[in-house]
mmCIF file of C-alpha atoms and ligand atoms in Angstrom:
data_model
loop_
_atom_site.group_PDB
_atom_site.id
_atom_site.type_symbol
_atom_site.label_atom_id
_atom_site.label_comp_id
_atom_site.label_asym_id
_atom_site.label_seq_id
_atom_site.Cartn_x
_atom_site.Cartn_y
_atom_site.Cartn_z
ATOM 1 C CA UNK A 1 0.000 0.000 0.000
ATOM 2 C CA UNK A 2 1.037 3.856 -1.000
ATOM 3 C CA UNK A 3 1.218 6.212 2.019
ATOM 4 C CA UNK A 4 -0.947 9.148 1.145
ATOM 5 C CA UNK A 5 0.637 11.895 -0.362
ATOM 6 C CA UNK A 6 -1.128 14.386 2.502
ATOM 7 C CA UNK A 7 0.480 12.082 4.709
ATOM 8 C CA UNK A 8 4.297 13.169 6.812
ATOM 9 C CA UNK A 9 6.381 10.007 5.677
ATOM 10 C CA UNK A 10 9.848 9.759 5.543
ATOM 11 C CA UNK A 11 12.364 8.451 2.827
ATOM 12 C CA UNK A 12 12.329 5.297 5.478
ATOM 13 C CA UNK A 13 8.458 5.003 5.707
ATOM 14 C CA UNK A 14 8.340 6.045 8.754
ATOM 15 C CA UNK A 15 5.094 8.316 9.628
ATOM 16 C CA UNK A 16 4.554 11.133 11.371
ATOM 17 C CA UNK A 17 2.212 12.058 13.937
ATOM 18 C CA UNK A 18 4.071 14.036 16.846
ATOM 19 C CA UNK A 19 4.481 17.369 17.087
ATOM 20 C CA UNK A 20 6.907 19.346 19.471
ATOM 21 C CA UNK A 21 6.310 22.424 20.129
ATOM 22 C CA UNK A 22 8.612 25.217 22.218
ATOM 23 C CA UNK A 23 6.948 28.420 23.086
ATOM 24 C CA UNK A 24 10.256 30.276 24.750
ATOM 25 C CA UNK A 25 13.549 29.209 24.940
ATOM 26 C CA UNK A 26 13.624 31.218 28.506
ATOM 27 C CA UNK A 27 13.963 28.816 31.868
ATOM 28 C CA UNK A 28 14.068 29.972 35.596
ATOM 29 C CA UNK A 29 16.607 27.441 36.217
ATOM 30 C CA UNK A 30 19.820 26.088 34.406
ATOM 31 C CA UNK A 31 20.809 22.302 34.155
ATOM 32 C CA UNK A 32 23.904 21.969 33.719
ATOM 33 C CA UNK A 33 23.364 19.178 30.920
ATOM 34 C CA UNK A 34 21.030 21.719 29.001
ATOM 35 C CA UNK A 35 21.982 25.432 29.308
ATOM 36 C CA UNK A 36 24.718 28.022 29.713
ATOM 37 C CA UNK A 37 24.195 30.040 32.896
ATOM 38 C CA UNK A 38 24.973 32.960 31.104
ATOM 39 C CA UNK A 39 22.411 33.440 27.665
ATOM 40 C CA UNK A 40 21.227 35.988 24.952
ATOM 41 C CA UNK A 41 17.537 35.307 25.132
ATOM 42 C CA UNK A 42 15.704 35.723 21.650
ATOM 43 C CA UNK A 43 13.323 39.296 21.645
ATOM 44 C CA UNK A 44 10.375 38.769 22.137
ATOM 45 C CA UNK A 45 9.039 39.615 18.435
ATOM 46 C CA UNK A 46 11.493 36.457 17.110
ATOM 47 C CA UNK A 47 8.617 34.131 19.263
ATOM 48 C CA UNK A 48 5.905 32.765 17.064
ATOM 49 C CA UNK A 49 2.612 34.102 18.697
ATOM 50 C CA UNK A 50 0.155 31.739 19.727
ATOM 51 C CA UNK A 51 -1.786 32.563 16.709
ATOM 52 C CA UNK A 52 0.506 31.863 14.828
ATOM 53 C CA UNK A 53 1.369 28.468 16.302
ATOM 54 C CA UNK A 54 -2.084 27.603 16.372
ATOM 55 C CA UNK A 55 -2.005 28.599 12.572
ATOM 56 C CA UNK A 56 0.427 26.077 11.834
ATOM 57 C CA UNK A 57 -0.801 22.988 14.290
ATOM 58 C CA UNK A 58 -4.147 23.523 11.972
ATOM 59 C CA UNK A 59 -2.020 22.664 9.205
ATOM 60 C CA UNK A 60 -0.121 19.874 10.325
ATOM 61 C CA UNK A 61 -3.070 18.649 10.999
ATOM 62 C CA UNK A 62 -4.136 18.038 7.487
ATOM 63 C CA UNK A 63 -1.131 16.179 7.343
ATOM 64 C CA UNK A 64 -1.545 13.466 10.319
ATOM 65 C CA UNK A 65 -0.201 14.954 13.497
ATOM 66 C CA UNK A 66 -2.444 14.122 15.996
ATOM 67 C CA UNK A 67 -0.182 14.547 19.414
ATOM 68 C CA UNK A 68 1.567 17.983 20.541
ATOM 69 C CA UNK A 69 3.558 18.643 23.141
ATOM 70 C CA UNK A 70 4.223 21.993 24.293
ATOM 71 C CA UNK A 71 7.990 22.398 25.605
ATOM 72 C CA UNK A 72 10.875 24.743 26.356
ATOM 73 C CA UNK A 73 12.971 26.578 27.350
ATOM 74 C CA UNK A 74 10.268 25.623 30.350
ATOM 75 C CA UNK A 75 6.924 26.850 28.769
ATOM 76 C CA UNK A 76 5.588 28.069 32.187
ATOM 77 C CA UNK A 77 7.502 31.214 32.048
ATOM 78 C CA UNK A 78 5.975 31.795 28.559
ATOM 79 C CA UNK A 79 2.961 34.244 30.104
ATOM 80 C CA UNK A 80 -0.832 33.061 29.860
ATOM 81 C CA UNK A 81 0.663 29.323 28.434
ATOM 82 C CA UNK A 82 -3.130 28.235 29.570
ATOM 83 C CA UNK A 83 -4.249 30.478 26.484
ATOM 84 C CA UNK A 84 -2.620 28.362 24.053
ATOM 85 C CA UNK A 85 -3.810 25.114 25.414
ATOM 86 C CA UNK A 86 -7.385 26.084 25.267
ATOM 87 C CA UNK A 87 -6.923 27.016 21.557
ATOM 88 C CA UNK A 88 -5.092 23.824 21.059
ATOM 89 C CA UNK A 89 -7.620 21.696 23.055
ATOM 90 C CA UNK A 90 -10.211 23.304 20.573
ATOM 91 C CA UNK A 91 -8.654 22.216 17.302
ATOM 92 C CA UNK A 92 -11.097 19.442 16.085
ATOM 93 C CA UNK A 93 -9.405 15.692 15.659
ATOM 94 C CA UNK A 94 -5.984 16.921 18.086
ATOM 95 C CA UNK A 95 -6.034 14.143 20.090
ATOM 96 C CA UNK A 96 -3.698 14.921 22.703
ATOM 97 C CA UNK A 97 -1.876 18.381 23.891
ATOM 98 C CA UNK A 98 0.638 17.584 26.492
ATOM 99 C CA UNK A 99 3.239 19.690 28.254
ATOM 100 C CA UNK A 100 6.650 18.980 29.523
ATOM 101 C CA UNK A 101 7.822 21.350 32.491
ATOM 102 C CA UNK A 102 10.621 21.560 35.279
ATOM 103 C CA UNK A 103 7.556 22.176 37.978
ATOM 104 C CA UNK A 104 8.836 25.463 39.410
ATOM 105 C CA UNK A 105 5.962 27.085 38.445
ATOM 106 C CA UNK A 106 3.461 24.636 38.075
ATOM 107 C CA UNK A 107 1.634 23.975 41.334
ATOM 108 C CA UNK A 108 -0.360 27.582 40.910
ATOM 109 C CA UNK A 109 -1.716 26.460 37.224
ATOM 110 C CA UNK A 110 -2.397 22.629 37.380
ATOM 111 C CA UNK A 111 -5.874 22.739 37.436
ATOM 112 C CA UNK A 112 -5.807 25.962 34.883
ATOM 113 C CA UNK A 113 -4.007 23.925 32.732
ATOM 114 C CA UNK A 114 -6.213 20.438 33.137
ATOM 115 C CA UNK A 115 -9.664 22.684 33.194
ATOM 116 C CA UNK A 116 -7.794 24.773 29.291
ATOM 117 C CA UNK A 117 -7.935 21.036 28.138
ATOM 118 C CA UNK A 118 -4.398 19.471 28.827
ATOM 119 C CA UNK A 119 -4.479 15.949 28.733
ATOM 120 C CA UNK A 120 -0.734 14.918 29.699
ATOM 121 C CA UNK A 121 1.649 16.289 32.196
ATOM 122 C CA UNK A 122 5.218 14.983 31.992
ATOM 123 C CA UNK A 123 7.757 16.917 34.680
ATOM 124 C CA UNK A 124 11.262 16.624 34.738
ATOM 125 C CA UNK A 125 13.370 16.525 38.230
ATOM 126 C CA UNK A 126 16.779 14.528 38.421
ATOM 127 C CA UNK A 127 17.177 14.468 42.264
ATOM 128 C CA UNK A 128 15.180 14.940 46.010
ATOM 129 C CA UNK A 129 18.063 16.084 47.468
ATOM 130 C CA UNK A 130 17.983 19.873 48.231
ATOM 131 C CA UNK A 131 21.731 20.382 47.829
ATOM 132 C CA UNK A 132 21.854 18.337 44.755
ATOM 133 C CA UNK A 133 19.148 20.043 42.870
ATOM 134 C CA UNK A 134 20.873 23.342 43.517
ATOM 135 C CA UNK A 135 23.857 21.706 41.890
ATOM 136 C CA UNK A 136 21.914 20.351 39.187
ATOM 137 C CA UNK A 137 19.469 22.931 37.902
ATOM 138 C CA UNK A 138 22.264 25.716 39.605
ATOM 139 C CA UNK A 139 19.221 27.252 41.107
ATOM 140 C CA UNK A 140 16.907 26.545 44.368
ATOM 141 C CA UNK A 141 12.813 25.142 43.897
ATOM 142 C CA UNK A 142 12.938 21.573 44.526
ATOM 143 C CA UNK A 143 10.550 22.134 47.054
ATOM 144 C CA UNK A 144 8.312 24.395 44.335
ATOM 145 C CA UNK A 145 9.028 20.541 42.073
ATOM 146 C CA UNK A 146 7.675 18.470 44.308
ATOM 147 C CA UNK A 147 4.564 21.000 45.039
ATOM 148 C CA UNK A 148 3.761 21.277 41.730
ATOM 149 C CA UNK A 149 3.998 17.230 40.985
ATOM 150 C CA UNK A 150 1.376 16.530 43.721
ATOM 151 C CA UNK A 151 -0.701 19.703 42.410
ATOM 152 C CA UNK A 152 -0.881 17.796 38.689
ATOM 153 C CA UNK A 153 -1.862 14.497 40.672
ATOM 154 C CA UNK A 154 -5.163 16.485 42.321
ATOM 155 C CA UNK A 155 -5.962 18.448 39.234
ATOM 156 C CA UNK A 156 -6.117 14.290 37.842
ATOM 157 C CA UNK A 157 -3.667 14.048 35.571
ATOM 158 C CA UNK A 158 -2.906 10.358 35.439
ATOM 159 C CA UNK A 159 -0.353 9.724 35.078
ATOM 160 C CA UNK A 160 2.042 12.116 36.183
ATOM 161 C CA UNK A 161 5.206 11.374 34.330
ATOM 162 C CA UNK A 162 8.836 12.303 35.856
ATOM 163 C CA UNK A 163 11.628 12.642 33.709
ATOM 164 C CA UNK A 164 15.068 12.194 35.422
ATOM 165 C CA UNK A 165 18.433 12.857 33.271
ATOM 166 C CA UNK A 166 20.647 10.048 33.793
ATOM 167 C CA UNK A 167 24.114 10.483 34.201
ATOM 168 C CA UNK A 168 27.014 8.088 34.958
ATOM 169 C CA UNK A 169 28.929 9.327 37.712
ATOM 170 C CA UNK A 170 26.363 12.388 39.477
ATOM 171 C CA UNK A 171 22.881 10.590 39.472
ATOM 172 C CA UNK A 172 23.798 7.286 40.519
ATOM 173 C CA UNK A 173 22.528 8.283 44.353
ATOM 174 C CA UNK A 174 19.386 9.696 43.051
ATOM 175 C CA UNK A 175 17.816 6.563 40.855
ATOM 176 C CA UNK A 176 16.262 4.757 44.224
ATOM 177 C CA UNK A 177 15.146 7.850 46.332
ATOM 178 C CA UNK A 178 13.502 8.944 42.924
ATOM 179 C CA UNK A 179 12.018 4.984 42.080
ATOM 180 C CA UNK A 180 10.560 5.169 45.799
ATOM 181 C CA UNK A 181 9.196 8.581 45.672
ATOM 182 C CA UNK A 182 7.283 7.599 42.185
ATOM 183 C CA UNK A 183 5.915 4.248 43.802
ATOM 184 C CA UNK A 184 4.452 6.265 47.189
ATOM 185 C CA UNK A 185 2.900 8.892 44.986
ATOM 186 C CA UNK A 186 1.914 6.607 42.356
ATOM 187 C CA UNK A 187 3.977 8.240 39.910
ATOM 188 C CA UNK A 188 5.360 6.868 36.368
ATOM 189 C CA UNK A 189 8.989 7.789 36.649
ATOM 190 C CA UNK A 190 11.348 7.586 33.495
ATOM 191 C CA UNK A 191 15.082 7.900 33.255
ATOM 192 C CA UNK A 192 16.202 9.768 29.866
ATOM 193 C CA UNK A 193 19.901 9.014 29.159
ATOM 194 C CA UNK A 194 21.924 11.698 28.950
ATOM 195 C CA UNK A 195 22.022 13.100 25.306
ATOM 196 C CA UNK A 196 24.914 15.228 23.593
ATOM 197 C CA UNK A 197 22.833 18.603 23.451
ATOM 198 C CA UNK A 198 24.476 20.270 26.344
ATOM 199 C CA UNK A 199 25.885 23.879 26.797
ATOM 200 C CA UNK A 200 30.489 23.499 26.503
ATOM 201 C CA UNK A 201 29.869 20.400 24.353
ATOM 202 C CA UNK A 202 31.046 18.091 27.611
ATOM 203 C CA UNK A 203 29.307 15.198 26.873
ATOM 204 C CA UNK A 204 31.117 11.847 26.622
ATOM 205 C CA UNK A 205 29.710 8.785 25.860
ATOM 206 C CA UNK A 206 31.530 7.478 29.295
ATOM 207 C CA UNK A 207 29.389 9.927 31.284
ATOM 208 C CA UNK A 208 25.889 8.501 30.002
ATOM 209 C CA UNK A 209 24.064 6.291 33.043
ATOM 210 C CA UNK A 210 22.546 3.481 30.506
ATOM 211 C CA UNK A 211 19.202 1.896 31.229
ATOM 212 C CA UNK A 212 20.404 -1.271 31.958
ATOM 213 C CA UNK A 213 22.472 0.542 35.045
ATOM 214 C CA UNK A 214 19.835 2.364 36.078
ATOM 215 C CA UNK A 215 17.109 -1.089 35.911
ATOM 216 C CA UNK A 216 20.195 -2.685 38.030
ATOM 217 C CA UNK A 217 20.281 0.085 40.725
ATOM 218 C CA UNK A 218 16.384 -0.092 41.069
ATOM 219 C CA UNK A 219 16.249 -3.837 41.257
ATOM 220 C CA UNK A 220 19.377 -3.997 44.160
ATOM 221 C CA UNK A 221 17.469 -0.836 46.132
ATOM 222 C CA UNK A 222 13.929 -0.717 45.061
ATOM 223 C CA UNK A 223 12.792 -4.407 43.537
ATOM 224 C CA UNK A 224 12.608 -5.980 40.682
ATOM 225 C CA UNK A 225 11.534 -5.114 37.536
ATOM 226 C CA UNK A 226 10.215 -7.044 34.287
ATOM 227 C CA UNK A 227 9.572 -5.520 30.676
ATOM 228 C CA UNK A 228 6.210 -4.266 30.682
ATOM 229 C CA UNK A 229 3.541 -6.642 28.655
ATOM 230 C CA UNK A 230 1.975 -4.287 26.377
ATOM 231 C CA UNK A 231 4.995 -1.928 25.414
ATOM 232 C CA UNK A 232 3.949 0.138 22.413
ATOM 233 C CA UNK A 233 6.807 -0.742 19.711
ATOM 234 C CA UNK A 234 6.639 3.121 18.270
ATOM 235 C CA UNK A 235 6.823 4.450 22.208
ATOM 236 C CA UNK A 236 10.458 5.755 22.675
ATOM 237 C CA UNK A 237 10.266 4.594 26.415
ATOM 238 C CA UNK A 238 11.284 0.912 27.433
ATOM 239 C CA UNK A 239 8.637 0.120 29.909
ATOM 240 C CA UNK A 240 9.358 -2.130 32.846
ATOM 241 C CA UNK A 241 6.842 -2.698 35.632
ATOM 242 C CA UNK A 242 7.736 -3.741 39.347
ATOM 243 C CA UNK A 243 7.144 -7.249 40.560
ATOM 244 C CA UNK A 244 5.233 -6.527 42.949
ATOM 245 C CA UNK A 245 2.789 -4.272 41.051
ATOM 246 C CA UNK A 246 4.283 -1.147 42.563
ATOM 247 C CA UNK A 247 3.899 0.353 39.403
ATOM 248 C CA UNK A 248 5.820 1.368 36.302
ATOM 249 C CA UNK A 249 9.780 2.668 34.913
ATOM 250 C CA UNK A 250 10.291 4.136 31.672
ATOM 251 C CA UNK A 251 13.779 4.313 29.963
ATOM 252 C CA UNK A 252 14.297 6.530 27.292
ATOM 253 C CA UNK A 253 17.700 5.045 26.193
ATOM 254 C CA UNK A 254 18.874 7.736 23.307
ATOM 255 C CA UNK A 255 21.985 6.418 23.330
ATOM 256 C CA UNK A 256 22.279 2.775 24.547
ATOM 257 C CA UNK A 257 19.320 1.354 22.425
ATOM 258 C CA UNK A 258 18.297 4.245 19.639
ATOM 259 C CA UNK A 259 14.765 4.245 18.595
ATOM 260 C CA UNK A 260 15.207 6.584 15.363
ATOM 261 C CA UNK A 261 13.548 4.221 13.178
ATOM 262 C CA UNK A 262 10.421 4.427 15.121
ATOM 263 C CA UNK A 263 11.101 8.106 15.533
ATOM 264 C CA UNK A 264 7.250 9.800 14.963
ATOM 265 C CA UNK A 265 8.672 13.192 15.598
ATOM 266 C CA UNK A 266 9.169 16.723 14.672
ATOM 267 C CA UNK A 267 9.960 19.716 16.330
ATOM 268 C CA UNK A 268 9.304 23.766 16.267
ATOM 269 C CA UNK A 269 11.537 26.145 17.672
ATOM 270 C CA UNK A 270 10.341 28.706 19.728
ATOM 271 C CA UNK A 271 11.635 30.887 16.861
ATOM 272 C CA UNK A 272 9.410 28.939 14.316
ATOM 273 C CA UNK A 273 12.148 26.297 12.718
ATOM 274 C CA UNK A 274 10.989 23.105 11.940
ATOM 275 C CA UNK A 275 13.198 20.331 12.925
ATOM 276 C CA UNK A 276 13.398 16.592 11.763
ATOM 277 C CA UNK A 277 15.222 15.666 14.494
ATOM 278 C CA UNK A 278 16.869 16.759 17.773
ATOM 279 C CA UNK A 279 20.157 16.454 16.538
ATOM 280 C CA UNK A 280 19.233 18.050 12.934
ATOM 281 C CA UNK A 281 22.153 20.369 11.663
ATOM 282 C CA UNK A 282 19.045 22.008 9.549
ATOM 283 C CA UNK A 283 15.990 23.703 9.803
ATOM 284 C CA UNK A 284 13.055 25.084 7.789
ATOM 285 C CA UNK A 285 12.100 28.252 8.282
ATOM 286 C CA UNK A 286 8.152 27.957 9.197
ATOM 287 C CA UNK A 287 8.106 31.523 10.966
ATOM 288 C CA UNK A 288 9.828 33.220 7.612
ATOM 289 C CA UNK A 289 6.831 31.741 5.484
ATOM 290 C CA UNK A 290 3.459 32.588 8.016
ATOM 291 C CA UNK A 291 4.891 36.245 8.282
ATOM 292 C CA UNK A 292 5.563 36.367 4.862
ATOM 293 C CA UNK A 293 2.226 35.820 3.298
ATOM 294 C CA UNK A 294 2.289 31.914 2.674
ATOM 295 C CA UNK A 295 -0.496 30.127 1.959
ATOM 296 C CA UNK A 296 -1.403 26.740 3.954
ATOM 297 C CA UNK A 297 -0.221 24.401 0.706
ATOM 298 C CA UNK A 298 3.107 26.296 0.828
ATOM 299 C CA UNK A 299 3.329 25.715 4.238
ATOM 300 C CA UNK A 300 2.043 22.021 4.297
ATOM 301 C CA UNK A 301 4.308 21.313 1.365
ATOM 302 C CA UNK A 302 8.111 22.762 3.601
ATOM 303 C CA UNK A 303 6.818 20.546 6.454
ATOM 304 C CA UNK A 304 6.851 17.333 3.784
ATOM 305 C CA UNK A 305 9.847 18.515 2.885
ATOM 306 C CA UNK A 306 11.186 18.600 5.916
ATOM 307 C CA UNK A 307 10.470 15.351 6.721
ATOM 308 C CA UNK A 308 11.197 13.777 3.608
ATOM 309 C CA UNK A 309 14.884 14.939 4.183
ATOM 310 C CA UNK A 310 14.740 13.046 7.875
ATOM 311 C CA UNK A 311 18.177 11.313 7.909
ATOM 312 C CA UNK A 312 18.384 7.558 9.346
ATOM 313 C CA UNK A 313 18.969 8.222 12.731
ATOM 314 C CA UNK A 314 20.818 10.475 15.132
ATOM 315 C CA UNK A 315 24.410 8.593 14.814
ATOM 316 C CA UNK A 316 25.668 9.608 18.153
ATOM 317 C CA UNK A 317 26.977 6.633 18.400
ATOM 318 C CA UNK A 318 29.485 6.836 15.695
ATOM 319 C CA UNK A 319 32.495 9.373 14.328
ATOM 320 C CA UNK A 320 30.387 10.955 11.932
ATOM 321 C CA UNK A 321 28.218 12.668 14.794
ATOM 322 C CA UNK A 322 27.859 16.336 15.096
ATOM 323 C CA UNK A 323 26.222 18.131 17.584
ATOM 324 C CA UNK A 324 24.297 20.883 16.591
ATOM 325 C CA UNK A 325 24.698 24.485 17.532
ATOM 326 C CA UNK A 326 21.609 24.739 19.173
ATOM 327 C CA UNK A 327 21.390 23.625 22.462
ATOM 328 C CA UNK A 328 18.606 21.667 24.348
ATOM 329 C CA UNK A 329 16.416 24.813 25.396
ATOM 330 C CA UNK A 330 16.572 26.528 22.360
ATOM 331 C CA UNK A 331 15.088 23.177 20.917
ATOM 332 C CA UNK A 332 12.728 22.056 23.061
ATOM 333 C CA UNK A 333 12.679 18.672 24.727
HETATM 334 N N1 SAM B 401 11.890 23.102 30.938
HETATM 335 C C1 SAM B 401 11.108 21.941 30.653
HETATM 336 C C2 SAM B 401 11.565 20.781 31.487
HETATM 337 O O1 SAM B 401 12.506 20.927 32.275
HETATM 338 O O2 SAM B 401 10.970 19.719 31.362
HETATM 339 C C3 SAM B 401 11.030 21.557 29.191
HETATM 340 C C4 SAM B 401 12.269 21.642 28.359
HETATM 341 S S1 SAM B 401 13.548 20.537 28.812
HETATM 342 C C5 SAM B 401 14.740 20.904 27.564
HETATM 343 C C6 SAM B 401 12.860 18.969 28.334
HETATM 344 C C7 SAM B 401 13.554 17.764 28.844
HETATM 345 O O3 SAM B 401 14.809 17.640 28.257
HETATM 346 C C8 SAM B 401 13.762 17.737 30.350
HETATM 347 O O4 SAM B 401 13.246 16.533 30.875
HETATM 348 C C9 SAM B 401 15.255 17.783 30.469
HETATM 349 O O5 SAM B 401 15.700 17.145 31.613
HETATM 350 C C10 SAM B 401 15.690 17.091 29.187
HETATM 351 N N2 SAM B 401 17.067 17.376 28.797
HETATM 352 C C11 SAM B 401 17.659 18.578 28.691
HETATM 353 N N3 SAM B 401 18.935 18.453 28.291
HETATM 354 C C12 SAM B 401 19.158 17.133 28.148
HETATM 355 C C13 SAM B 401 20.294 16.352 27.748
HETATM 356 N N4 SAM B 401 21.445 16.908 27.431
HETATM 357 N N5 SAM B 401 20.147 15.025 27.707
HETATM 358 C C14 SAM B 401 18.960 14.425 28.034
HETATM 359 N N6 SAM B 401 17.873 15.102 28.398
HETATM 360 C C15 SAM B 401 17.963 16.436 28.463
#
């Protein structure tokens, strides 16, 4: 069978049907694995409104993506964010709007955010240790995280996903307060390995915690874990469930076991480039053609594009990898 030429399929046949989306690349804190502490923030006019972005989700929509996430910089500090989910919540046959935060700012507009029409919640702390959150995000609001976390679980989100950052030789300590914290609070906790997008270019493949470390730490401290039954092939988390029915672990193992050729995904910039990939070394210029007068085919036909030129995979994992100028918040997650 054909694909549909409406539809956003790769030279590899692989579909599309996820949409990132970063509305700032401003944060209120600064992980050292994603951002400089010092950083020229884009003006405010370089942002794509929320018209505009709405503009352009309405498109891709003609062409299959179904699933948008809304990301950062940490989208929270992008003012009345609850705005743009209720326009996005409104768009006919968008079947899920999700957000990925740090959970600073989040216990205040949970329940704005659930009632605007936000169906998934995914926020991202590495550590419960005071001291080692101030080391890791170089600012202080773990206790603002954990607030905010509990907030999402009474506005009923369910689940409440946590995304850790997993790196060999710092978050070692952190995997089984984290794996017990996620079980009492009924939580679905998932490590991401440690990805080459960082401020100084320091990653080193030596410094990436693996899954299969980070499943050994939770079995020896927490309990053991199998490969969850009903894993979704095109999910880029490994699933494992506890034993004992405690509840669920996600790996998202970039590195260790690549999921590119499942890979449903593209990206937006908060600066309205289109990105194939996270580690694409091009763009297409989306913001240049809505303020220029571009009609919806013209716009539909540079997100094909786009995609069409979607290389294999990211090849971090050999010589020929280059990491892209851009770093991880000017991305979006
Ligand atoms: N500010 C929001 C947050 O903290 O979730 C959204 C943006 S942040 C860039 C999205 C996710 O990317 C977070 O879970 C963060 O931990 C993760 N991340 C950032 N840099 C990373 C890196 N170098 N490797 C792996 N994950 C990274």
């Amino acid at each position: 069978m054909t694909a549909e030429p409406s539809r956003l399929v790769d030279s590899y046949g692989r579909p599309h049907n996820n949409l990132r989306i970063s509305v700032t690349d401003r944060c209120n804190i600064r992980c050292v694995y994603c951002m400089p502490e010092q950083v020229t923030f884009l003006p405010r006019a370089e942002l794509l409104t929320f018209e505009e972005i709405e503009r352009f989700v309405r498109i891709t929509l003609t062409l299959g993506i179904d699933k948008v996430r809304l990301t950062g910089g940490e989208p929270l500090v992008r003012r009345d964010l609850p705005r743009l989910v209720e326009k996005l919540a409104a768009i006919p046959g968008l079947r899920d709007t999700g957000l990925t935060t740090n959970g600073v700012l989040l216990a205040p507009v949970a329940r704005t955010l659930r009632d605007a029409g936000l169906k998934r919640i995914n926020v991202s702390l590495d550590t419960l240790n005071p001291a080692r959150f101030q080391q890791l995000t170089r600012r202080p609001g773990l206790e603002q995280v954990i607030e905010g976390i509990i907030a999402a679980k009474d506005a009923g989100f369910d689940p409440v996903k946590v995304n850790a950052v997993a790196m060999r030789g710092s978050t070692e300590d952190d995997v089984v307060p984290l794996g017990k914290f996620a079980r009492q609070h009924g939580l679905e906790l998932r490590f991401i390995e440690y990805m080459p997008l960082d401020a100084g270019h320091q990653w080193e493949r030596e410094k990436v915690l693996f899954a299969a470390d980070i499943i050994a730490i939770l079995e020896r401290g927490v309990g053991p874990l199998l490969p969850a039954p009903d894993q979704d092939p095109r999910a880029p988390a490994l699933d494992y469930e506890y034993v004992d029915g405690g509840g669920r672990v996600g790996f998202i193992a970039s590195v260790s076991r690549p999921f590119c050729m499942s890979c449903n995904r593209i990206r937006l910039t908060s600066d309205g480039k289109l990105r194939n990939c996270l580690f694409s070394l091009e763009e297409t210029d989306i913001r240049g053609l809505l303020r220029g007068g571009a009609g919806e085919a013209q716009i539909a036909q540079a997100v094909r594009d786009c995609v069409a030129a979607k290389w294999e995979g990211h090849e971090i994992n050999t010589a020929r990898f280059i990491q892209p100028d851009r770093l991880m918040h000017a991305i979006g997650g």
